[in-house]
Coordinates of C-alpha atoms in Angstrom, one line a residue:
X1 CA -18.2 -16.2 9.7
X2 CA -17.1 -16.9 5.8
X3 CA -13.7 -14.3 5.4
X4 CA -15.8 -12.8 2.5
X5 CA -18.2 -11.5 4.1
X6 CA -15.8 -9.4 6.9
X7 CA -15.9 -7.5 8.3
X8 CA -18.7 -7.8 10.6
X9 CA -21.3 -5.0 11.2
X10 CA -19.0 -3.3 13.7
X11 CA -16.2 -3.2 11.6
X12 CA -14.5 -6.1 13.1
X13 CA -12.1 -8.9 11.7
X14 CA -12.4 -11.3 14.0
X15 CA -11.1 -9.4 17.0
X16 CA -9.4 -6.6 15.1
X17 CA -10.6 -3.1 13.5
X18 CA -13.8 -1.3 15.5
X19 CA -13.4 2.2 15.7
X20 CA -11.4 3.3 18.7
X21 CA -11.6 7.3 17.6
X22 CA -12.8 10.2 19.5
X23 CA -16.4 11.1 19.8
X24 CA -16.3 13.9 17.2
X25 CA -15.2 11.5 14.2
X26 CA -18.0 9.0 14.8
X27 CA -20.3 10.7 13.1
X28 CA -19.2 11.5 9.8
X29 CA -17.3 7.2 9.9
X30 CA -21.0 7.0 10.3
X31 CA -21.6 9.1 7.3
X32 CA -19.0 7.7 5.5
X33 CA -20.5 4.1 6.1
X34 CA -24.2 4.9 4.7
X35 CA -22.7 6.7 1.8
X36 CA -20.4 3.4 0.9
X37 CA -23.2 1.2 1.6
X38 CA -25.4 2.8 -0.9
X39 CA -23.0 3.2 -3.3
X40 CA -21.8 -0.2 -3.6
X41 CA -25.9 -1.0 -4.5
X42 CA -25.8 1.9 -6.8
X43 CA -25.2 0.7 -10.8
X44 CA -24.5 3.9 -11.7
X45 CA -21.7 4.5 -9.1
X46 CA -20.2 1.0 -10.0
X47 CA -20.4 1.5 -14.2
X48 CA -18.5 5.3 -13.7
X49 CA -16.0 3.6 -11.6
X50 CA -15.6 1.2 -13.8
X51 CA -14.9 3.7 -16.7
X52 CA -12.3 5.4 -14.8
X53 CA -10.1 2.2 -14.0
X54 CA -10.2 1.2 -17.6
X55 CA -10.2 4.6 -19.6
X56 CA -8.3 7.2 -16.9
X57 CA -6.2 5.0 -14.6
X58 CA -5.4 2.2 -17.4
X59 CA -6.9 -1.3 -16.3
X60 CA -6.3 -3.8 -16.7
X61 CA -2.9 -4.0 -15.7
X62 CA -0.6 -7.0 -17.4
X63 CA 0.2 -10.3 -15.1
X64 CA 3.6 -10.6 -17.4
X65 CA 5.9 -13.7 -17.3
X66 CA 9.2 -12.7 -15.7
X67 CA 11.3 -15.2 -17.9
X68 CA 14.6 -14.5 -17.6
X69 CA 14.1 -13.7 -13.6
X70 CA 12.5 -17.0 -13.7
X71 CA 15.3 -18.8 -15.7
X72 CA 17.6 -17.0 -12.9
X73 CA 16.2 -18.5 -10.3
X74 CA 15.9 -21.9 -11.7
X75 CA 12.6 -22.5 -9.7
X76 CA 9.4 -21.3 -9.8
X77 CA 7.3 -19.7 -12.7
X78 CA 7.5 -16.1 -11.6
X79 CA 5.1 -13.8 -12.9
X80 CA 4.3 -10.2 -12.2
X81 CA 1.5 -8.2 -11.5
X82 CA 2.1 -4.9 -13.2
X83 CA 0.9 -2.5 -11.0
X84 CA 3.5 -0.2 -11.6
X85 CA 1.9 0.8 -15.2
X86 CA -1.1 2.4 -13.9
X87 CA -1.7 5.7 -14.0
X88 CA 0.6 7.6 -11.3
X89 CA 2.5 4.9 -11.2
X90 CA 1.2 1.8 -8.3
X91 CA -2.4 0.7 -6.9
X92 CA -3.0 3.8 -4.9
X93 CA -5.3 5.3 -8.0
X94 CA -8.0 2.5 -7.7
X95 CA -9.1 3.5 -4.1
X96 CA -8.3 7.4 -4.8
X97 CA -11.1 6.9 -7.5
X98 CA -13.3 5.2 -5.5
X99 CA -13.3 7.5 -2.7
X100 CA -13.3 10.7 -5.1
X101 CA -16.5 9.4 -6.4
X102 CA -17.9 8.7 -2.7
X103 CA -16.9 12.6 -1.8
X104 CA -18.6 13.8 -4.4
X105 CA -21.5 11.5 -3.2
X106 CA -21.8 13.0 0.1
X107 CA -21.2 16.7 -1.0
X108 CA -17.5 17.2 0.7
X109 CA -15.2 19.2 -1.6
X110 CA -12.4 19.5 0.6
X111 CA -10.2 16.8 0.5
X112 CA -7.1 16.0 3.1
X113 CA -4.6 12.9 3.2
X114 CA -1.9 11.5 4.7
X115 CA 1.3 10.0 2.4
X116 CA 4.1 8.0 3.2
X117 CA 6.3 7.2 -0.1
X118 CA 4.4 10.1 -1.9
X119 CA 2.3 7.4 -4.3
X120 CA -1.0 8.5 -2.7
X121 CA -0.4 12.1 -1.9
X122 CA 0.1 11.8 -5.9
X123 CA -3.1 9.4 -6.7
X124 CA -4.8 12.1 -4.5
X125 CA -3.6 15.8 -6.0
X126 CA -4.8 13.6 -9.5
X127 CA -8.0 12.8 -8.6
X128 CA -8.8 16.2 -6.8
X129 CA -7.0 17.8 -9.6
X130 CA -9.6 15.8 -12.0
X131 CA -13.0 16.3 -10.4
X132 CA -11.7 20.2 -9.3
X133 CA -11.7 19.4 -5.5
X134 CA -9.3 21.2 -2.8
X135 CA -6.1 18.5 -1.9
X136 CA -4.2 18.8 1.3
X137 CA -1.7 16.3 1.6
X138 CA 0.4 15.4 4.5
X139 CA 3.6 14.4 4.7
X140 CA 6.5 13.6 7.3
X141 CA 9.5 15.7 7.1
X142 CA 11.6 13.0 6.8
X143 CA 9.6 11.5 4.1
X144 CA 9.6 14.4 2.0
X145 CA 13.3 14.4 2.1
X146 CA 13.2 10.7 0.7
X147 CA 10.7 11.4 -1.9
X148 CA 11.0 15.2 -3.5
X149 CA 9.8 14.0 -6.7
X150 CA 6.6 13.1 -5.1
X151 CA 6.3 16.5 -3.6
X152 CA 7.0 18.3 -6.7
X153 CA 4.0 16.2 -8.7
X154 CA 1.8 16.5 -5.7
X155 CA 2.3 20.2 -6.0
X156 CA 2.3 20.6 -9.5
X157 CA -1.2 19.1 -9.9
X158 CA -2.2 21.4 -7.5
X159 CA -2.0 20.1 -3.5
X160 CA -0.7 22.0 -0.7
X161 CA 1.9 19.8 0.6
X162 CA 1.9 20.4 5.0
X163 CA 5.4 19.1 6.4
X164 CA 4.9 17.3 9.7
X165 CA 7.7 17.5 11.8
X166 CA 6.7 15.7 14.7
X167 CA 7.7 12.3 15.9
X168 CA 9.7 10.3 13.5
X169 CA 8.5 12.8 10.8
X170 CA 7.2 9.6 8.9
X171 CA 3.6 8.1 7.4
X172 CA 2.7 7.8 11.2
X173 CA 2.7 11.2 12.2
X174 CA 1.0 12.5 8.9
X175 CA -2.0 10.3 9.9
X176 CA -2.0 12.0 13.0
X177 CA -1.7 15.3 11.6
X178 CA -4.4 14.2 8.9
X179 CA -6.9 12.7 11.4
X180 CA -6.5 16.3 13.8
X181 CA -7.3 18.4 10.4
X182 CA -10.5 16.0 9.9
X183 CA -11.6 16.7 13.6
X184 CA -11.7 20.3 12.8
X185 CA -13.1 20.1 9.3
X186 CA -15.7 17.5 9.3
X187 CA -18.5 19.2 7.6
X188 CA -16.7 19.8 4.6
X189 CA -14.0 17.7 4.2
X190 CA -13.6 14.1 3.5
X191 CA -10.5 11.8 4.5
X192 CA -9.2 10.1 1.4
X193 CA -6.9 7.4 3.8
X194 CA -4.6 5.6 1.6
X195 CA -4.7 2.0 3.3
X196 CA -6.0 -0.7 4.3
X197 CA -6.3 0.6 8.1
X198 CA -7.8 3.1 10.6
X199 CA -11.3 3.0 11.8
X200 CA -14.4 1.0 10.3
X201 CA -14.8 1.5 7.1
X202 CA -11.8 2.4 6.0
X203 CA -10.1 -1.3 6.1
X204 CA -13.0 -2.7 4.3
X205 CA -13.8 0.5 1.7
X206 CA -9.6 0.2 0.2
X207 CA -10.1 -3.6 0.1
X208 CA -13.1 -3.5 -1.8
X209 CA -11.8 -1.0 -4.2
X210 CA -8.1 -2.7 -4.3
X211 CA -9.2 -6.2 -5.3
X212 CA -9.8 -5.5 -8.7
X213 CA -6.0 -6.3 -8.6
X214 CA -6.6 -10.0 -7.3
X215 CA -9.9 -10.8 -9.7
X216 CA -8.2 -9.5 -12.7
X217 CA -5.0 -11.6 -11.6
X218 CA -7.6 -14.4 -11.1
X219 CA -8.7 -14.2 -14.9
X220 CA -5.6 -14.0 -16.1
X221 CA -3.9 -16.5 -14.0
X222 CA -7.1 -19.2 -15.8
X223 CA -6.6 -17.3 -19.2
X224 CA -2.3 -17.4 -19.6
X225 CA -1.5 -20.1 -17.2
X226 CA -4.6 -22.6 -17.4
X227 CA -4.4 -22.4 -13.9
X228 CA -4.2 -20.7 -10.6
X229 CA -1.5 -20.0 -9.1
X230 CA 0.5 -21.4 -6.4
X231 CA 1.6 -18.7 -4.0
X232 CA 0.8 -14.7 -4.9
X233 CA 3.4 -12.0 -2.7
X234 CA 2.8 -8.5 -1.7
X235 CA 5.0 -6.4 0.1
X236 CA 2.5 -5.2 3.4
X237 CA 3.0 -1.8 4.9
X238 CA -0.6 -0.6 5.6
X239 CA -1.4 -3.4 3.3
X240 CA -3.9 -2.0 0.4
X241 CA -2.1 -3.7 -2.3
X242 CA -1.5 -6.8 -0.6
X243 CA -5.4 -7.3 0.8
X244 CA -6.0 -6.4 -2.8
X245 CA -4.5 -9.4 -4.5
X246 CA -5.0 -11.5 -1.8
X247 CA -8.8 -11.0 -1.1
X248 CA -10.1 -13.0 -4.2
X249 CA -8.1 -15.7 -3.6
X250 CA -8.7 -16.3 0.3
X251 CA -11.4 -18.8 -0.4
X252 CA -8.8 -20.8 -2.5
X253 CA -7.1 -23.2 0.0
X254 CA -5.0 -24.3 -2.7
X255 CA -3.2 -20.8 -3.2
X256 CA -0.5 -19.2 -0.8
X257 CA -0.9 -15.9 0.3
X258 CA 2.2 -14.5 2.2
X259 CA 2.9 -10.8 2.5
X260 CA 6.3 -9.6 2.9
X261 CA 6.8 -6.7 5.6
X262 CA 10.0 -4.4 6.2
X263 CA 12.9 -6.1 8.4
X264 CA 14.7 -3.1 8.1
X265 CA 18.6 -3.0 9.6
X266 CA 17.9 -5.2 12.2
X267 CA 15.7 -6.8 15.0
X268 CA 15.7 -4.2 17.7
X269 CA 12.9 -1.9 18.0
X270 CA 13.3 1.1 15.9
X271 CA 15.3 -0.9 13.9
X272 CA 12.4 -2.7 11.0
X273 CA 8.5 -2.5 10.3
X274 CA 7.7 -5.8 10.8
X275 CA 4.4 -5.9 12.7
X276 CA 4.3 -10.0 13.2
X277 CA 8.1 -10.7 14.5
X278 CA 7.8 -7.7 16.4
X279 CA 4.9 -6.1 17.5
X280 CA 1.5 -7.0 19.8
X281 CA -2.0 -6.0 20.0
X282 CA -2.9 -2.5 20.5
X283 CA -4.6 0.3 19.2
X284 CA -3.2 3.2 16.4
X285 CA -5.3 5.5 14.6
X286 CA -8.4 4.3 15.0
X287 CA -7.9 0.3 14.7
X288 CA -7.2 -2.1 16.5
X289 CA -4.2 -4.8 15.3
X290 CA -0.8 -5.9 15.5
X291 CA 1.7 -2.5 16.4
X292 CA 5.2 -2.1 17.3
X293 CA 5.2 -1.0 20.9
X294 CA 7.5 -0.6 23.9
X295 CA 7.0 -2.1 27.2
X296 CA 5.0 0.6 28.4
X297 CA 2.3 0.8 24.9
X298 CA 3.8 3.3 24.1
X299 CA 3.6 3.2 19.7
X300 CA 7.2 2.2 18.8
X301 CA 9.8 3.8 16.3
X302 CA 10.1 2.1 13.0
X303 CA 12.5 2.4 10.1
X304 CA 12.1 1.3 6.1
X305 CA 14.5 2.4 3.4
X306 CA 10.9 2.2 1.5
X307 CA 8.8 5.1 2.9
X308 CA 5.4 3.1 1.8
X309 CA 6.1 0.1 4.5
X310 CA 7.4 2.7 7.2
X311 CA 4.5 2.3 9.4
X312 CA 3.8 0.8 13.6
X313 CA 0.4 -1.0 12.7
X314 CA -0.8 -3.7 10.1
X315 CA -4.2 -3.5 8.6
X316 CA -7.0 -5.2 10.3
X317 CA -7.8 -7.7 8.1
X318 CA -4.2 -8.4 7.7
X319 CA -3.9 -9.6 11.5
X320 CA -7.1 -11.8 10.8
X321 CA -5.6 -13.6 8.0
X322 CA -2.4 -13.8 9.9
X323 CA -4.6 -15.1 13.2
X324 CA -5.9 -17.9 10.6
X325 CA -2.8 -19.4 9.3
X326 CA -4.5 -18.3 6.2
X327 CA -1.5 -16.0 5.1
X328 CA 1.6 -16.2 6.2
X329 CA 3.9 -12.9 6.7
X330 CA 7.8 -12.5 6.9
X331 CA 10.0 -9.9 6.3
X332 CA 12.7 -8.8 4.1
X333 CA 15.5 -6.4 5.1
X334 CA 16.5 -3.3 3.4
X335 CA 19.9 -5.3 1.9
X336 CA 18.0 -7.5 0.1
X337 CA 15.2 -5.5 -1.1
X338 CA 17.8 -3.0 -2.6
X339 CA 19.4 -6.1 -4.1
X340 CA 16.1 -7.3 -5.3
X341 CA 15.6 -3.6 -7.3
X342 CA 18.7 -4.2 -9.0
X343 CA 18.2 -7.6 -10.5
X344 CA 14.8 -6.7 -11.7
X345 CA 15.9 -4.0 -13.3
X346 CA 18.9 -6.1 -15.1
X347 CA 17.1 -9.6 -15.5
X348 CA 13.9 -8.0 -16.9
X349 CA 14.4 -4.6 -17.2
X350 CA 11.6 -3.0 -15.0
X351 CA 12.3 -0.8 -11.8
X352 CA 10.4 -1.3 -9.1
X353 CA 9.2 0.9 -6.3
X354 CA 11.1 0.2 -2.7
X355 CA 8.2 -1.5 -1.8
X356 CA 7.8 -3.7 -4.4
X357 CA 11.1 -4.9 -4.3
X358 CA 10.5 -6.5 -0.8
X359 CA 8.2 -8.9 -2.6
X360 CA 10.5 -9.9 -5.4
X361 CA 13.2 -10.4 -2.7
X362 CA 11.0 -12.9 -1.1
X363 CA 10.2 -14.5 -4.4
X364 CA 13.9 -15.0 -5.4
X365 CA 14.2 -16.3 -2.1
X366 CA 12.3 -18.9 -2.4
X367 CA 11.9 -20.0 -5.8
X368 CA 15.1 -21.8 -5.9
X369 CA 13.8 -24.5 -3.5
X370 CA 9.9 -24.7 -5.8
X371 CA 10.7 -25.9 -9.0
X372 CA 7.2 -26.7 -10.1
X373 CA 5.2 -23.9 -8.6
X374 CA 3.5 -20.5 -9.6
X375 CA 4.4 -17.5 -8.0
X376 CA 2.7 -14.2 -9.1
X377 CA 4.1 -11.0 -7.4
X378 CA 2.1 -7.9 -7.2
X379 CA 4.7 -5.3 -8.3
X380 CA 2.7 -2.8 -6.3
X381 CA 4.6 0.1 -7.8
X382 CA 7.4 1.7 -10.2
X383 CA 10.7 2.8 -9.0
X384 CA 10.8 6.6 -10.3
X385 CA 10.1 7.8 -6.7
X386 CA 12.7 6.2 -5.8
X387 CA 15.6 7.1 -7.6
X388 CA 17.6 9.4 -4.8
X389 CA 17.4 6.5 -2.4
X390 CA 19.0 4.1 -5.0
X391 CA 21.3 6.6 -5.9
X392 CA 22.0 6.9 -2.1
X393 CA 22.5 3.0 -1.5
X394 CA 24.0 2.1 -5.1
X395 CA 27.0 4.7 -5.2
X396 CA 28.8 2.6 -7.8
X397 CA 26.3 3.2 -10.3
X398 CA 26.9 7.1 -10.1
X399 CA 30.8 7.7 -9.9
X400 CA 30.4 11.2 -11.3
X401 CA 28.3 11.8 -8.4
X402 CA 30.6 10.0 -6.4
X403 CA 33.3 12.8 -7.4
X404 CA 31.8 15.5 -7.5
X405 CA 30.7 15.0 -3.5
X406 CA 34.3 14.7 -2.6
X407 CA 35.3 17.7 -4.7
X408 CA 32.7 19.6 -2.6
X409 CA 34.0 18.5 0.3
X410 CA 30.5 16.3 1.1
X411 CA 32.7 12.4 1.1
X412 CA 33.5 13.0 4.8

């Protein structure tokens, strides 16, 4: 089967994907699949979504030549796909607009969502405000601490943000709580899942709502560069921004696809979120894919300085691309991601999200050795949400705050 026709009728990308959920969720998943199948064939649905993406979200986003970063690296040309310029500050709005239209089509007026870095939560709260729907967002307490700004933004938009205190108090636990809610309230509630993971049809549907990133990149590359890029790089948590930019290029053998996972602070289980180098196939939250797990098959703890990459499972289509050697997956450490963010800020005046900084770091690492290549890096989000984390990790840039901390007795 061609990669462009996957998944199959049962939601499998090769052996990955599928539906591993309680019986009570089979009916709403089937209802969602039918609604999406019908909507894809409805010109009015596509027209309304296109209008919202253009007039409300701000598409198309620019393909920008990072000339000073390119000169600094001394090798490949580095172009940036500027998803950070979208309304709400990240690519997440693409999928949220698509799914809110589906929810309305199904007559569901209560929306639940999970969020890690907060960008999906903000985008969900945004579309719920736009369409006048109730919004409940589940977020781990640790992520709420790291992303206080986005928690406030969600509440300002009218969402109820539910703190999750279980487990590692991060994205995995937020998804678990959202699924518990959905099981209880399936008749009135749509679960607006934020990444290309979970049970079928979510990986396919989220990919399709984000493929506009890659479609624009293709057209812009041909117009601005005169050819397709040699390499496309994108960070990979669950994998929504990456599959969105990769998918329209899967059939182009000349275009190398590179996904960047969170290398965290070390190689031990619990110190990173690199599923391909540290995981093995397993099931989490309804899908079969590469999973970080211990010797007893229990889901492993994860770590990343970036809340959006801090998840134990990778989306099933990425697993399929990996096994077919169509995409390459590497990891970048916390330290290198932070350095890359500072570099991009200083050279191009762009403060990226910590997630995107992982992809920038890999481009910086590779570029010097490939002087005749063209890179496109998907800048999936902007760094406003991460300023507190940048401040924690770059105290040399905030001497007044450091002095205040010492006066308060906080230095030890």
